[in-house]
CSV table of C-alpha atoms in Angstrom, one decimal:
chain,number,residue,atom,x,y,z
A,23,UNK,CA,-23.9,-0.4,11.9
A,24,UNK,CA,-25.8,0.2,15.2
A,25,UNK,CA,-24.6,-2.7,17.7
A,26,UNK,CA,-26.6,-2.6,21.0
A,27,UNK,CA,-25.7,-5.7,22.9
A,28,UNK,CA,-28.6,-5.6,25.1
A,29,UNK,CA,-31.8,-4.2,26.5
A,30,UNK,CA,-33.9,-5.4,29.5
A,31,UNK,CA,-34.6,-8.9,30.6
A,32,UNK,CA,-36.6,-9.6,33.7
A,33,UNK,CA,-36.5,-12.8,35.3
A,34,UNK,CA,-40.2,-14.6,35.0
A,35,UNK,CA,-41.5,-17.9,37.2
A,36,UNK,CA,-42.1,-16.0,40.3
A,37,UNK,CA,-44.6,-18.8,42.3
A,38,UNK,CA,-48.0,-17.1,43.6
A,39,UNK,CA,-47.2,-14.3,46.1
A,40,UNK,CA,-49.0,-11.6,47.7
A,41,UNK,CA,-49.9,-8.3,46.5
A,42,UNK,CA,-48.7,-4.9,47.8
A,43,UNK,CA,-51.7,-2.6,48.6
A,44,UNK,CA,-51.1,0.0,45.4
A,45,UNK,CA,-49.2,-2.1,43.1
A,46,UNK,CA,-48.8,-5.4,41.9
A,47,UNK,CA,-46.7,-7.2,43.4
A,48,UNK,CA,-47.2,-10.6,45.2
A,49,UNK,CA,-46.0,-12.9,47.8
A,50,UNK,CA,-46.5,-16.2,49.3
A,51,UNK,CA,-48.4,-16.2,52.6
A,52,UNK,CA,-47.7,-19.1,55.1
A,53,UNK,CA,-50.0,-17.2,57.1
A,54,UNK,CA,-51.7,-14.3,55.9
A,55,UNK,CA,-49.9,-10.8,56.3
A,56,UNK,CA,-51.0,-7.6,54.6
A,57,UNK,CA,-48.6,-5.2,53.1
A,58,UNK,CA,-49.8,-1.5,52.3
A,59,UNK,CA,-47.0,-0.3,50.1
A,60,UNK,CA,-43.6,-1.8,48.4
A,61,UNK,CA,-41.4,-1.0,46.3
A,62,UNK,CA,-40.8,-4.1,43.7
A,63,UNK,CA,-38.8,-2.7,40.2
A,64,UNK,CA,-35.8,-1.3,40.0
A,65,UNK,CA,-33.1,0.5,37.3
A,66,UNK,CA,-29.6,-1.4,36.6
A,67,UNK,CA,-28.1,1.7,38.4
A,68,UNK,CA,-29.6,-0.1,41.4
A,69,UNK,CA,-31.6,1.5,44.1
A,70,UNK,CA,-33.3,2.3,47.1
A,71,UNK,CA,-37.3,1.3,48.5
A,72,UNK,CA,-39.3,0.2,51.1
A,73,UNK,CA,-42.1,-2.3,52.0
A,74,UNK,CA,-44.7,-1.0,54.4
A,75,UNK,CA,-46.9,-3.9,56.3
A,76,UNK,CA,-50.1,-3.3,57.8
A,77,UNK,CA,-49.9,-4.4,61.0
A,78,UNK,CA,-48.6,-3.2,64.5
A,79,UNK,CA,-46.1,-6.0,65.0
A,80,UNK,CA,-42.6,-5.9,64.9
A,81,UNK,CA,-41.3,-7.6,61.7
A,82,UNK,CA,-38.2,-9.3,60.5
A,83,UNK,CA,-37.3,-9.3,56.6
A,84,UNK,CA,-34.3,-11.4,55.2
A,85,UNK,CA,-33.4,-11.3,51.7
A,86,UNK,CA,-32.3,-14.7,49.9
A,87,UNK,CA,-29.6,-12.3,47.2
A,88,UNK,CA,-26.7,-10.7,48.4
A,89,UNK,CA,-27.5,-7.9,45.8
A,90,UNK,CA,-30.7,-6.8,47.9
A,91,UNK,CA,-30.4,-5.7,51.4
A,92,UNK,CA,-33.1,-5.4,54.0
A,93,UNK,CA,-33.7,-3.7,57.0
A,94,UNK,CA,-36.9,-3.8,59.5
A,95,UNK,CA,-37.9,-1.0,62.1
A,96,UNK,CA,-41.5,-1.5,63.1
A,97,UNK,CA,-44.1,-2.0,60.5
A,98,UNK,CA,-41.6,-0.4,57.5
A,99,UNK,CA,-38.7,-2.4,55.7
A,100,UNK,CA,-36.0,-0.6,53.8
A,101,UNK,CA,-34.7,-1.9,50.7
A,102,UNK,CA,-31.5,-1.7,49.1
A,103,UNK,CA,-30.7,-2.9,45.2
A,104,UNK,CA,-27.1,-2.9,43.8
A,105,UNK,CA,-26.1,-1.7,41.0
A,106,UNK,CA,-26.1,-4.8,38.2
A,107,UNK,CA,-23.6,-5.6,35.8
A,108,UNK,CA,-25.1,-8.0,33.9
A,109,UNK,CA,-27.0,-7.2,30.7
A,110,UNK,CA,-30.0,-9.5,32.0
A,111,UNK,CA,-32.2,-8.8,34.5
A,112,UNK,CA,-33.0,-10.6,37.7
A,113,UNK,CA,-35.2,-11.3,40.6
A,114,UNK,CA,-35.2,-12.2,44.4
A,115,UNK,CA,-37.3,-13.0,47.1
A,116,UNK,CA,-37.5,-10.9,50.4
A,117,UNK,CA,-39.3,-13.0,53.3
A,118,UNK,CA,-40.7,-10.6,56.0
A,119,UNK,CA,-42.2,-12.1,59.5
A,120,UNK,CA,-44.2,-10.8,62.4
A,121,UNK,CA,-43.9,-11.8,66.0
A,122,UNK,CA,-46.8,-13.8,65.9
A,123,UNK,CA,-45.6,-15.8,62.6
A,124,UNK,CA,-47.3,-14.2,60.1
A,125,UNK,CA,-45.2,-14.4,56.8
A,126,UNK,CA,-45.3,-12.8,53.5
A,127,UNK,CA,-42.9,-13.2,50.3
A,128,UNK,CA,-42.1,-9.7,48.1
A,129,UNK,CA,-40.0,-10.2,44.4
A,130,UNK,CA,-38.2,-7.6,44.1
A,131,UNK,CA,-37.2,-7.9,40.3
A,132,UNK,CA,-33.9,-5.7,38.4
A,133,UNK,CA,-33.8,-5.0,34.9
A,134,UNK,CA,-30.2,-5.3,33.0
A,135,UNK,CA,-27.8,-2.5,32.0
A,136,UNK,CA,-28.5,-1.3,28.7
A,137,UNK,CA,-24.8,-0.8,26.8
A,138,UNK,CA,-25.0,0.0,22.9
A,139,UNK,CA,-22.3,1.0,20.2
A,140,UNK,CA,-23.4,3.3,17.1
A,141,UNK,CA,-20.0,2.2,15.2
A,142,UNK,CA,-17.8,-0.5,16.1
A,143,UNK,CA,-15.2,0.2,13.2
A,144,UNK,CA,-13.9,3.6,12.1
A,145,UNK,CA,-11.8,4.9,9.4
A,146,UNK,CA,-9.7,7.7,9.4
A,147,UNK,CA,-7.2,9.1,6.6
A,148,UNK,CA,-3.9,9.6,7.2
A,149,UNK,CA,-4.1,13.2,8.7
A,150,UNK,CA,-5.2,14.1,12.3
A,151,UNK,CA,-9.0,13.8,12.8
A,152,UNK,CA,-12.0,12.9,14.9
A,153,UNK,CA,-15.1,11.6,14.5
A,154,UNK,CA,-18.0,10.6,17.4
A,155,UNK,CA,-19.7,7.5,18.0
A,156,UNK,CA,-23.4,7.0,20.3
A,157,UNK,CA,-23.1,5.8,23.0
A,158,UNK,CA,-26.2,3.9,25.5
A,159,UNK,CA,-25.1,2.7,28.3
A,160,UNK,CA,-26.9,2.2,32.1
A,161,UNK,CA,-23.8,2.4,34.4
A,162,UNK,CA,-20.6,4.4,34.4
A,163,UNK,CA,-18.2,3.4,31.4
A,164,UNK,CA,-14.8,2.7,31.4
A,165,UNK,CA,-12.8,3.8,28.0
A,166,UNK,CA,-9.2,2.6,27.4
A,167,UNK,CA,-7.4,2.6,23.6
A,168,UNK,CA,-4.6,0.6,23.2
A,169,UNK,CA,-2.5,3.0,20.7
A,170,UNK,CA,-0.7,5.9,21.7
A,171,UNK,CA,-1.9,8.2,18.1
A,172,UNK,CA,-5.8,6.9,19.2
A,173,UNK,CA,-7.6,9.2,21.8
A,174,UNK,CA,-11.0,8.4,23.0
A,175,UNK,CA,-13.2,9.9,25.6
A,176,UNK,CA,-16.9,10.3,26.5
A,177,UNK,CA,-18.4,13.9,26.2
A,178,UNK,CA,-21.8,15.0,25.7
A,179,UNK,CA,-22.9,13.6,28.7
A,180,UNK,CA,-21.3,10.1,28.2
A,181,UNK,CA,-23.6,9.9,25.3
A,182,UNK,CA,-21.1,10.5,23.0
A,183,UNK,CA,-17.4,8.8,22.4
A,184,UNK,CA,-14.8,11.1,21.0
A,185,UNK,CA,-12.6,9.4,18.9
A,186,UNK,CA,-9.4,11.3,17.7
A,187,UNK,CA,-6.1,10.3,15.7
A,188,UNK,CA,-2.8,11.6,15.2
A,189,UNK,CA,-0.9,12.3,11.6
A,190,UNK,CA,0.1,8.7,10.3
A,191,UNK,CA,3.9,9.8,9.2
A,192,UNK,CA,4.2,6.3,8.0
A,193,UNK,CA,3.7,4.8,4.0
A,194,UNK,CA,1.7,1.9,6.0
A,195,UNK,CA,-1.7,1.9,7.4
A,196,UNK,CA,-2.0,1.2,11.0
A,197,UNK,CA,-4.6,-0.1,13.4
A,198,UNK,CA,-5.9,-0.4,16.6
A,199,UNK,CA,-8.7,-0.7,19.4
A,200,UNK,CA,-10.8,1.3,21.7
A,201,UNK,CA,-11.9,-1.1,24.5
A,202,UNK,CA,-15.4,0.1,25.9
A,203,UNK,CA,-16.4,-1.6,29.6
A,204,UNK,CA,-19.9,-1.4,30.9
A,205,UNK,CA,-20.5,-3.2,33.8
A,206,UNK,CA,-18.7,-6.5,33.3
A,207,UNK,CA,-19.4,-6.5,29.6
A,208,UNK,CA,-16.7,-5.2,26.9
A,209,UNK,CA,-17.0,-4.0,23.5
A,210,UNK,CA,-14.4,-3.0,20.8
A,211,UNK,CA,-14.2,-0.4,18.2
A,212,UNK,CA,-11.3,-1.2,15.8
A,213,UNK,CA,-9.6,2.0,14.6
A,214,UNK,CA,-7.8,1.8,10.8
A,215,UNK,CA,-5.8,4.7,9.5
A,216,UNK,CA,-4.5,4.7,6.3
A,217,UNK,CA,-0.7,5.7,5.3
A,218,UNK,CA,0.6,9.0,4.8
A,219,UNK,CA,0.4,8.9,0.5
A,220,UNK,CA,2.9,10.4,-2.0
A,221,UNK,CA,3.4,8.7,-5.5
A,222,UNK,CA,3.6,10.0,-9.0
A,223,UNK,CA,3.1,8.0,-11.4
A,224,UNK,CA,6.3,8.5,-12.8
A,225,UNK,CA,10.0,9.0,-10.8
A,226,UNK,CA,11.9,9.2,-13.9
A,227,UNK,CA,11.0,11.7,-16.9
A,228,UNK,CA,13.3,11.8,-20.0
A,229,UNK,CA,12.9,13.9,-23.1
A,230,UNK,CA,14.7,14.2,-26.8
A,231,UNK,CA,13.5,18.1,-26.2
A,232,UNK,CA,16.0,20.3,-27.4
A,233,UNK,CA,13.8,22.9,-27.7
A,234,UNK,CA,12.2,22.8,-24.6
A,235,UNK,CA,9.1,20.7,-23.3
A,236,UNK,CA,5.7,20.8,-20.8
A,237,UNK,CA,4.8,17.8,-19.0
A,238,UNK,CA,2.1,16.5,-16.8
A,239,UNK,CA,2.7,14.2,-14.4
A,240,UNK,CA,0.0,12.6,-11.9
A,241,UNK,CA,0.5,12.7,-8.5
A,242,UNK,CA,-1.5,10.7,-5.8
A,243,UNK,CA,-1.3,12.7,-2.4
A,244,UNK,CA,-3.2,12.9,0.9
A,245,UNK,CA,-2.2,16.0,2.1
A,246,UNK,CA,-0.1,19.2,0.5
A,247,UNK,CA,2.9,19.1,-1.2
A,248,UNK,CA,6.0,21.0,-1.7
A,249,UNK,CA,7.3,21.3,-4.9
A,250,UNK,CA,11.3,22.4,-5.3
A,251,UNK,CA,13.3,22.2,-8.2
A,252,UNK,CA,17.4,21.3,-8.4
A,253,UNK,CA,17.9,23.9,-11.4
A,254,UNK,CA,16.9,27.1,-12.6
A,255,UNK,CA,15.9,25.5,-16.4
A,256,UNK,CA,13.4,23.1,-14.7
A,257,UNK,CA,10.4,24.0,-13.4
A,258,UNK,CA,6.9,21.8,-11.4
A,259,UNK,CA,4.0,23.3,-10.1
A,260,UNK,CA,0.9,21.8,-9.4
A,261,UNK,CA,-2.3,22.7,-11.9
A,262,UNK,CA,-4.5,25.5,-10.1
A,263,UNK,CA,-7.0,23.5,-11.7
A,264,UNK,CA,-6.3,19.9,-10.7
A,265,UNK,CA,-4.2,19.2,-7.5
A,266,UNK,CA,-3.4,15.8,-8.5
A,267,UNK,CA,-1.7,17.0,-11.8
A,268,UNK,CA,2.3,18.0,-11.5
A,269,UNK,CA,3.2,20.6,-14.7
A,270,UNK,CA,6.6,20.0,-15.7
A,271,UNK,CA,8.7,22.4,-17.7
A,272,UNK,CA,12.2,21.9,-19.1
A,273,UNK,CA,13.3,25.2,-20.8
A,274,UNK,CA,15.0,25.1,-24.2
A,275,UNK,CA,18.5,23.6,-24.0
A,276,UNK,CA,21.4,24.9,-26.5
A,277,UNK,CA,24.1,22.6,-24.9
A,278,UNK,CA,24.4,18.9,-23.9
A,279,UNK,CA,22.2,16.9,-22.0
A,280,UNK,CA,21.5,17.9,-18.9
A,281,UNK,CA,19.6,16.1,-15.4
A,282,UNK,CA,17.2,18.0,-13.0
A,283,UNK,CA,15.6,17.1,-10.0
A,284,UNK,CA,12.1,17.7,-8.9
A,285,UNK,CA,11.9,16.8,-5.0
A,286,UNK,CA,8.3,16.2,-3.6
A,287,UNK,CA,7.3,16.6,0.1
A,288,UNK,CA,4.3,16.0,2.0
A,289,UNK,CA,5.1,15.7,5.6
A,290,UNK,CA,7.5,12.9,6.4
A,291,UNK,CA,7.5,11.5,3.3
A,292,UNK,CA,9.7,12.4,0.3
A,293,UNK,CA,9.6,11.7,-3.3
A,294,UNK,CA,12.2,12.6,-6.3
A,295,UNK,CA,11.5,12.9,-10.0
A,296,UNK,CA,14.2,12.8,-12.4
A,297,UNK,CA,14.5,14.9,-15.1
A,298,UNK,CA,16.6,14.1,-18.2
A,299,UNK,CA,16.7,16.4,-21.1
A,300,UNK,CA,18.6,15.5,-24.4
A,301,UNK,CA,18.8,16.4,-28.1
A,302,UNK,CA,19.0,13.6,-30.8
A,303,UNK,CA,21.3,14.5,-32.9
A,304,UNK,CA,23.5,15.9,-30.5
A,305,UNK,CA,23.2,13.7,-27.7
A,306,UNK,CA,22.0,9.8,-29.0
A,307,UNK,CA,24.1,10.1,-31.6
A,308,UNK,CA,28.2,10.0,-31.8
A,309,UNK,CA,30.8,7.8,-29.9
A,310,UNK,CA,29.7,5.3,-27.1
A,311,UNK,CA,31.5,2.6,-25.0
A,312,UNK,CA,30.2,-1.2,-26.7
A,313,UNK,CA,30.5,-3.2,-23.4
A,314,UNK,CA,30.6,-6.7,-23.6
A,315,UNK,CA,31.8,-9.9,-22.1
A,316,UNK,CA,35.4,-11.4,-23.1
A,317,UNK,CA,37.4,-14.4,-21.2
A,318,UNK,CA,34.4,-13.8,-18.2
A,319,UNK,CA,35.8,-10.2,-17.9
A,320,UNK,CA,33.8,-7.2,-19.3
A,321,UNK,CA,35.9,-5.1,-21.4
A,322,UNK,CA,34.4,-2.2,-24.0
A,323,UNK,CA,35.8,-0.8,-27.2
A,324,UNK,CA,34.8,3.0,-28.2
A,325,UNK,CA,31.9,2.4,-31.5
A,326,UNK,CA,30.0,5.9,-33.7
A,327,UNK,CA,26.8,5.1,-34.0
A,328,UNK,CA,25.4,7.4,-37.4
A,329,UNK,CA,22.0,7.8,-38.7
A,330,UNK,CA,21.5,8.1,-42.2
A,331,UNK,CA,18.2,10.0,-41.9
A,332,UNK,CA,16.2,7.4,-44.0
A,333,UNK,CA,16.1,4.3,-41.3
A,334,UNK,CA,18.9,3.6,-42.1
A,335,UNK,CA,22.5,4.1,-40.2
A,336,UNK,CA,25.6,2.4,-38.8
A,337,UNK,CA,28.0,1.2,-35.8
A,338,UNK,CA,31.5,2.1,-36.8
A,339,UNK,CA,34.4,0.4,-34.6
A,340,UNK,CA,37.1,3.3,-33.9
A,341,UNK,CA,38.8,2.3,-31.1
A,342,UNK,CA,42.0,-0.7,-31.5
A,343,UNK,CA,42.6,-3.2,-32.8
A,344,UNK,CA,39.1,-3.4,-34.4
A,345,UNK,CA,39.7,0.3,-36.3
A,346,UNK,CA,42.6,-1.0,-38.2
A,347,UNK,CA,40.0,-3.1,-40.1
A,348,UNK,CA,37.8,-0.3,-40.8
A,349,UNK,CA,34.4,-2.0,-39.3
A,350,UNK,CA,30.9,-0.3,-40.1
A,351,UNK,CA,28.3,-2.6,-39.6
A,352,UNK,CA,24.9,-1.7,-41.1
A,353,UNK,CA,21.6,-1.4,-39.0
A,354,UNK,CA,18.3,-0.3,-39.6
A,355,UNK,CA,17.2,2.7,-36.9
A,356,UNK,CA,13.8,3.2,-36.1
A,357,UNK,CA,13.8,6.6,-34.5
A,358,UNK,CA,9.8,6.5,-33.2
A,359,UNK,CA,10.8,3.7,-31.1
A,360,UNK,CA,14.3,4.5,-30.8
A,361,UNK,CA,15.3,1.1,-31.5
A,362,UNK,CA,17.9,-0.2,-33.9
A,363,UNK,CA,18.7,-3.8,-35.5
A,364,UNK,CA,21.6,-5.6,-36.8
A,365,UNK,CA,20.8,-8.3,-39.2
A,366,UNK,CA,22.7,-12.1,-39.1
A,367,UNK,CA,24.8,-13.1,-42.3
A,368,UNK,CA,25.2,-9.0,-43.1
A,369,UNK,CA,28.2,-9.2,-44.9
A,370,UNK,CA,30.8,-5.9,-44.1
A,371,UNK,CA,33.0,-4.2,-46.3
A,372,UNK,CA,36.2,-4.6,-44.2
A,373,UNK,CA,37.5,-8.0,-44.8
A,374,UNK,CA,40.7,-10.0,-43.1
A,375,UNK,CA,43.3,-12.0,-44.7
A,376,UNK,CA,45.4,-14.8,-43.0
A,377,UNK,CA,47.9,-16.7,-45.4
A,378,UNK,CA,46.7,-16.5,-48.9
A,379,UNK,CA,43.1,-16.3,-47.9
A,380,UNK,CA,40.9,-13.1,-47.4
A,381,UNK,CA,37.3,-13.5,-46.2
A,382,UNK,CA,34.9,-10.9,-45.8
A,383,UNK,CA,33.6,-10.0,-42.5
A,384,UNK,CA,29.7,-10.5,-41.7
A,385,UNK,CA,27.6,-10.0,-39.0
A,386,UNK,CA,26.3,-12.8,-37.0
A,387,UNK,CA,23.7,-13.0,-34.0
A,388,UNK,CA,24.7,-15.9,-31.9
A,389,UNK,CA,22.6,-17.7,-29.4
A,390,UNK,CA,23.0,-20.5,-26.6
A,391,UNK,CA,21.2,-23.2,-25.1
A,392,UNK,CA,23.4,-22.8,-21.8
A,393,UNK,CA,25.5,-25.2,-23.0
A,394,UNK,CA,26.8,-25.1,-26.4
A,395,UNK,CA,26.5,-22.1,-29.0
A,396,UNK,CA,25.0,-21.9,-32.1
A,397,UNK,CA,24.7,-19.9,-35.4
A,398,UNK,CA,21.7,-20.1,-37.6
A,399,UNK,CA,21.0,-19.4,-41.5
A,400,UNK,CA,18.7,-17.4,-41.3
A,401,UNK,CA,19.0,-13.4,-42.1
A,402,UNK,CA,15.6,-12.1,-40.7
A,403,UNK,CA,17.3,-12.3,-37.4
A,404,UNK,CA,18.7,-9.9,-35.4
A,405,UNK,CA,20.3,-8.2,-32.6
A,406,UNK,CA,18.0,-5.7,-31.7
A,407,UNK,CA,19.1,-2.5,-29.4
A,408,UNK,CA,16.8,-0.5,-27.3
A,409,UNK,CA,17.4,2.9,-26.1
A,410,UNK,CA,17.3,3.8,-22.5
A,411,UNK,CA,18.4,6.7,-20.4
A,412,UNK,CA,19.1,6.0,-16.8
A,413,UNK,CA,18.4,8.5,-13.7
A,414,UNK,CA,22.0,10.1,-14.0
A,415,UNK,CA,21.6,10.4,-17.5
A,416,UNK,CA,23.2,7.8,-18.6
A,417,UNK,CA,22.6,6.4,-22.0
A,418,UNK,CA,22.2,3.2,-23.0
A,419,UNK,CA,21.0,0.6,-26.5
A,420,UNK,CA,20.3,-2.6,-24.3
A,421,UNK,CA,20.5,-5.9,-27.0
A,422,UNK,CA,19.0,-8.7,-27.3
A,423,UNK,CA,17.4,-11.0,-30.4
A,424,UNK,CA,14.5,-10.2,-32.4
A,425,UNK,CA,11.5,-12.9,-32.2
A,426,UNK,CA,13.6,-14.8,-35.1
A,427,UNK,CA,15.3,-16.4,-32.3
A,428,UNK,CA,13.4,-19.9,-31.3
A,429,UNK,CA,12.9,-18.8,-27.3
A,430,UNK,CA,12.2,-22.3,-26.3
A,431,UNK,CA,15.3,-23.6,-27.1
A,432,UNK,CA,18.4,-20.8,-27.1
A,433,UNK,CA,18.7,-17.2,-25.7
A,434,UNK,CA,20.9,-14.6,-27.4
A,435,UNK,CA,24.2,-15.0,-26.5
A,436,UNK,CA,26.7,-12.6,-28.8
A,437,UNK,CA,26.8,-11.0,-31.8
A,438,UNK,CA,30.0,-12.3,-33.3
A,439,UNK,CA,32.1,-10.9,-36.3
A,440,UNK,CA,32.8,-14.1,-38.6
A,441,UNK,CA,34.7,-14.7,-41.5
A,442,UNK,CA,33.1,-15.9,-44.6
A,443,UNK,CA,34.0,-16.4,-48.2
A,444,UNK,CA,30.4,-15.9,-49.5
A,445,UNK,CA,27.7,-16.1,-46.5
A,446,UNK,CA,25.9,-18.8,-44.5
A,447,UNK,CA,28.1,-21.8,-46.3
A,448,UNK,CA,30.8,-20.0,-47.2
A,449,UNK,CA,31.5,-19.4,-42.8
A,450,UNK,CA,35.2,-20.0,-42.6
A,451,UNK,CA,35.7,-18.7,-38.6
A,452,UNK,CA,35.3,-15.8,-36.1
A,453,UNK,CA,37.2,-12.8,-35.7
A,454,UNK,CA,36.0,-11.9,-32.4
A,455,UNK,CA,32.5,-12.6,-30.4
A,456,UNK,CA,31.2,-9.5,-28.5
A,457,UNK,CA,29.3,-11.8,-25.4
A,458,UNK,CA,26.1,-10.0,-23.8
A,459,UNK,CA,26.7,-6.4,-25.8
A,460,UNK,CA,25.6,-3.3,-25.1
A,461,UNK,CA,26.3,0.4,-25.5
A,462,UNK,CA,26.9,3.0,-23.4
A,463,UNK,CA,27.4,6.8,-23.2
């Protein structure tokens, strides 16, 4: 918005003077005295005039303002205005005087500087730029910014402020001021720049793509990017079509999972997308670590997880002491979602015998209210794992209860194998309890 601070005001009131001889201005006689000629308005800038009596006395002129001068030699008077600084304008009185006391008054009236700002805030994107602002001003103009990546000068005349900025290297925006002086009247243009911009909407990419995959992956940018890749089997360019759209392609993969890198750059700033390609079968499948918590320490024991191929599959214990019982604990596996679940009071086939007494082993989701822990009757609950695969490739079946498990009161806490001799009332103790489970590969 156009912000012009101010334009001309003349000071008004003057009390009845005389008039010059071609204009209008006036004075006050005390005793009459003709003037032929004066010179009464005057430009901010300041200036220079005279006053011409008509008379062939000597004369005397005194000024009552400091910012008017005067001079006499013979019948003429030489006037001097300073420059003014204010943005109104204002008026004095010269007093001129002949030998033989005749008087006249003169106003001599001077309008304000005129100082104006087309824009007082600018906006710039991150990359190096410059834009111009109008400029009206009266008097000379002083221009100072108080950042070192904001330039600003007058050109065009001093009609015109250049305004320039450096490349913001930083993720933040950054502001700052252009401080304009006129006279003894200051404006300010605030100067934003926004942050240098990077960011895909993804960092971390993984697949169950054995036979290859194509990806697209958005990517917000405010200037070019490089594109490398960390192997020869992974490939990113950005569509011809669409610069804010990254094309991913894994190639098709006959061996184990593998982990690329795609590294984006756009001038300081760096961004890396991980790449994780896997087969199912090959990969999810088969032997992981089950980590858990035992006497406060975390300890694992080596599990097979199988599918069955009809949502169906297992989690067989095959590392001791646990493969001496021969463990396989059913579970139903949701492949879509890659998700599996264990169901409470699943009774096993592998049983355990102390004295004269063999139990059958069943499966038992466990919760706590952070104080005590509890086992429910209730089979629709379960221990529910989630599949994840972390930036190194890493996998992982995270576990927690299903939404059996009252949330306002308990937390999951284990999944426990117990000993029973015929389900929830037949619960006769607890082989082991597996605290805060989960598996890893």
């Amino acid at each position: 918005m156009k912000k012009i601070f101010s334009l001309i005001v003349l000071l008004a009131g003057v009390t009845v003077f005389t008039s010059c001889s071609d204009d209008d201005a006036t004075y006050s006689p005390i005793r009459p005295l003709e003037i032929s000629s004066c010179d009464t308005e005057y430009e901010a800038t300041g200036g220079t005039g005279s006053i011409v009596v008509n008379t062939n006395e000597s004369i005397t002129a005194t000024s009552e303002a400091a910012w008017v001068t005067v001079s006499a030699s013979g019948r003429n008077v030489s006037i001097n205005v300073a420059a003014n600084d204010k943005l109104t304008g204002r008026s004095s009185k010269i007093t001129l005087r002949s030998a033989s006391g005749l008087t006249a008054d003169v106003t001599v009236t001077q309008k304000g500087h005129v100082f104006g700002l087309g824009e007082t805030d600018l906006s710039f994107r991150d990359v190096a730029s410059t834009t111009y602002v109008d400029v009206e001003h009266s008097q000379n103009v002083t221009v100072k910014s108080n950042a070192d990546w904001i330039n600003a000068e007058l050109v065009n005349n001093g009609q015109q402020l250049m305004v320039s900025v450096l490349d913001n290297e930083g993720e933040d925006p950054r502001e700052g001021t252009i401080t304009i002086t006129v006279g003894d009247v200051s404006d300010e243009i605030t100067v934003t720049q926004a942050g240098l911009l990077l960011t895909p909407a993804v960092t971390f990419l993984s697949k169950d793509a054995k036979a290859g995959f194509t990806e697209k992956v958005s990517v917000d940018h405010s200037r070019a990017v490089t594109v490398e890749t960390s192997d020869e089997w992974l490939t990113a360019a950005f569509d011809p079509a669409d610069d804010a759209s990254l094309v991913i392609t894994a190639a098709p993969n006959d061996g184990e999972r593998r982990v690329g890198e795609i590294v984006l750059t756009s001038g300081s700033k760096q961004e890396v997308i991980t790449v994780v390609q896997y087969d199912y079968e090959t990969d999810v499948l088969g032997v992981y670590y089950f980590v858990y918590q035992a006497s406060g320490q975390w300890t694992y024991t080596p599990v097979y997880l199988s599918d069955n191929g009809d949502g169906t599959g297992s989690l067989s214990f095959i590392g001791s002491p646990f493969d001496t019982f021969g463990i396989t604990i059913p579970l139903e596996l949701d492949r879509a979602n890659m998700t599996f679940s264990i169901y409470n009071l699943t009774e096993l086939t592998a049983t355990y015998s102390t004295g004269d007494a063999t139990y059958n082993m069943m499966a038992m989701v466990m919760g706590t209210n952070g104080s005590s822990v509890y086992r429910y009757n209730n089979s629709k609950l379960a221990m529910v794992g989630e599949f994840s695969v972390d930036t190194d490739g890493t996998f992982y079946w995270d576990t927690d209860a299903n939404d059996q498990l009252d949330r306002e009161k308990y937390e999951f806490y284990a999944f426990r194998l117990g000993l029973t001799s015929g389900g929830y009332e037949g619960y006769a103790g607890v082989l082991t309890s597996f605290i805060k489970p989960y598996l890893m590969k």
